[in-house]
Short mmCIF file of C-alpha atoms in Angstrom, two decimals:
data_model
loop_
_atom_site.label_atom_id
_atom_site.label_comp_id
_atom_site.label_asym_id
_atom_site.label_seq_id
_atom_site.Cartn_x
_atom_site.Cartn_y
_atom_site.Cartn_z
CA UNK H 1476 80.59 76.92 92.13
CA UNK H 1477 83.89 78.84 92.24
CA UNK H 1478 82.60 81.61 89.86
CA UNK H 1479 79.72 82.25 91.89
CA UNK H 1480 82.05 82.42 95.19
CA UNK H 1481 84.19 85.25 93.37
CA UNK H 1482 80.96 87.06 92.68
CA UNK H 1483 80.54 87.26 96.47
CA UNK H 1484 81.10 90.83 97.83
CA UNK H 1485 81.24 91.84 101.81
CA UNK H 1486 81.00 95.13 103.03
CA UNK H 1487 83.12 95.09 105.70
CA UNK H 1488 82.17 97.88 108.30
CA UNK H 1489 85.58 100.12 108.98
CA UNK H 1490 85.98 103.99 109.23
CA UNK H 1491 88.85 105.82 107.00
CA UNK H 1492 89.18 109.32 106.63
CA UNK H 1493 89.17 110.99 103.52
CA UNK H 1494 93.13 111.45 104.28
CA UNK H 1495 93.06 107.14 103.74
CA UNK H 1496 91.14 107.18 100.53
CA UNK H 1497 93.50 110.25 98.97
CA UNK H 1498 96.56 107.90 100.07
CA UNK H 1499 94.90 104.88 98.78
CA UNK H 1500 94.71 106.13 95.57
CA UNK H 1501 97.94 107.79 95.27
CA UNK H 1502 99.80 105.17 96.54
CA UNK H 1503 101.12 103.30 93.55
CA UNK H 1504 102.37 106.87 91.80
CA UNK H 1505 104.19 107.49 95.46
CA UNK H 1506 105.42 104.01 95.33
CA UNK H 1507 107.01 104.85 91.72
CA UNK H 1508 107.90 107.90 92.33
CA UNK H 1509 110.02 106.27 95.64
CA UNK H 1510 111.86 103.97 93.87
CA UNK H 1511 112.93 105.59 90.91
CA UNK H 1512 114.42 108.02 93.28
CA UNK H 1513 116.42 105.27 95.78
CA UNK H 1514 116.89 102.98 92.48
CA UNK H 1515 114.93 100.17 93.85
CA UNK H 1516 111.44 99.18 95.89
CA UNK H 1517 111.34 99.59 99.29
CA UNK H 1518 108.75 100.40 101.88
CA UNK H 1519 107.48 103.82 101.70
CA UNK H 1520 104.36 104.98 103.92
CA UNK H 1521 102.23 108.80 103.74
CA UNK H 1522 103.72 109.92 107.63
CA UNK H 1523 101.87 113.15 107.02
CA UNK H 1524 99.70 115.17 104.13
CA UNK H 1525 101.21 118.70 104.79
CA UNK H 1526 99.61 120.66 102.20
CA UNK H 1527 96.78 120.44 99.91
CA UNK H 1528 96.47 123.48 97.25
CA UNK H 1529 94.09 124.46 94.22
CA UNK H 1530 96.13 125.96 91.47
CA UNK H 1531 94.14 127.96 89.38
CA UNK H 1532 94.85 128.73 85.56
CA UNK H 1533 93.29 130.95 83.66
CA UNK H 1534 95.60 129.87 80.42
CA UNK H 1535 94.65 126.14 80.52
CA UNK H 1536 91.28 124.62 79.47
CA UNK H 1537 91.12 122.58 82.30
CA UNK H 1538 91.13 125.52 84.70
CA UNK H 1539 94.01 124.34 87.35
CA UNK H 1540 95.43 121.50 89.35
CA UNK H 1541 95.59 120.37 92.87
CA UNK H 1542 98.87 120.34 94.48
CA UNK H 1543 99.48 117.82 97.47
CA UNK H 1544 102.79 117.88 99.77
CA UNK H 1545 102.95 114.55 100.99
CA UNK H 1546 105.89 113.52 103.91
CA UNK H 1547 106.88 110.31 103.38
CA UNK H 1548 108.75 107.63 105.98
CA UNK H 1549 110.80 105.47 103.37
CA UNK H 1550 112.74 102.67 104.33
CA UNK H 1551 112.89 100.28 106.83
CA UNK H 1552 113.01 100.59 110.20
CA UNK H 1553 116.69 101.05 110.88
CA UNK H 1554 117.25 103.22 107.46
CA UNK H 1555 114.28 105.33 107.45
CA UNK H 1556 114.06 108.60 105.66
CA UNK H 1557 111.66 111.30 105.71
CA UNK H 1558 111.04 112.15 102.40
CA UNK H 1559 108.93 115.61 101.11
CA UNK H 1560 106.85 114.97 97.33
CA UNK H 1561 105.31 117.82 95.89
CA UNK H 1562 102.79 116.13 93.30
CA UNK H 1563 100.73 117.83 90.60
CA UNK H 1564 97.00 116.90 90.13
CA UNK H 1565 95.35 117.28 87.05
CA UNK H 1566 91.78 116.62 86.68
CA UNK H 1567 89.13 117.70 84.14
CA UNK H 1568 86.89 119.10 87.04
CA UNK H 1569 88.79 121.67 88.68
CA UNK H 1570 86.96 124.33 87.70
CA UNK H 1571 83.29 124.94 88.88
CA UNK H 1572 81.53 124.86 85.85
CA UNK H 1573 83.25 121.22 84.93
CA UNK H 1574 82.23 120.02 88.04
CA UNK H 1575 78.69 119.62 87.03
CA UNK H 1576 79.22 118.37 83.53
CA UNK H 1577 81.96 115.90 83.57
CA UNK H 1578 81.09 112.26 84.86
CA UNK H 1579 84.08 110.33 84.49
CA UNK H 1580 87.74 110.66 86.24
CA UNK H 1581 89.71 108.62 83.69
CA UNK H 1582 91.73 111.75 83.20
CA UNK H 1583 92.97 112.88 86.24
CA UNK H 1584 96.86 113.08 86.00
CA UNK H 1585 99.71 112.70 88.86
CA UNK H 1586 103.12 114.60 88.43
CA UNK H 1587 106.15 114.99 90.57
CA UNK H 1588 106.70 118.51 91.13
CA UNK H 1589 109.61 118.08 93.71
CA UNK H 1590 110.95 115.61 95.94
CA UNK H 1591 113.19 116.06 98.79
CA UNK H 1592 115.21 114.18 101.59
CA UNK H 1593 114.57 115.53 104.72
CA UNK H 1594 116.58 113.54 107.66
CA UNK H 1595 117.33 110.14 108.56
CA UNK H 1596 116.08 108.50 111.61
CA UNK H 1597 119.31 108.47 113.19
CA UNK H 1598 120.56 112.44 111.95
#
């Protein structure tokens, strides 16, 4: 009886943006990314996509990356910081001709670029 109750899926009718499914799946690399820079977890939330760029390469095989600038409210409510992260994304169909081909996005690739403080809540 249990095992059939886990098998149970509801679609639960909500909208999100494409904005919430980019942040959804970056969200454990920001979450990283935040605490090896503080030196410990703490509550970090996407305040603000700022950027979105396509890099392209002519010298890689891949073709280019995305780049995403990402403001960040880190913290809790009376130490928040707004935080800037640059991140690097690497996927296998950045070029046109890839797109059509490849099926699978097990290697897409997230890298810090940059990562700076902006101001406190308080400053």
């Amino acid at each position: 009886m249990e095992e059939n109750q886990a098998n149970i899926k509801e679609k639960v009718p909500i909208y999100y943006t494409p904005e919430d499914v980019l942040i959804a799946l970056l969200s454990p690399k920001l979450h990283e990314i935040v605490k090896e820079h503080y030196g410990k977890k703490t509550t970090v939330e996407v305040y603000n996509i700022v950027d979105i760029s396509l890099i392209h390469s002519t010298t890689t095989t891949l073709g280019g990356w995305f780049e995403i600038e990402l403001m960040l409210r880190v913290g809790e409510l009376e130490n928040t910081t707004y935080d800037i992260v640059t991140l690097k994304i690497t996927a296998p169909n950045t070029r046109p001709e890839n797109r059509k081909t490849i099926r699978e996005v097990n290697d897409i690739k997230v890298d810090l670029v940059e990562y700076k403080k902006i101001k406190r809540k308080n400053d």
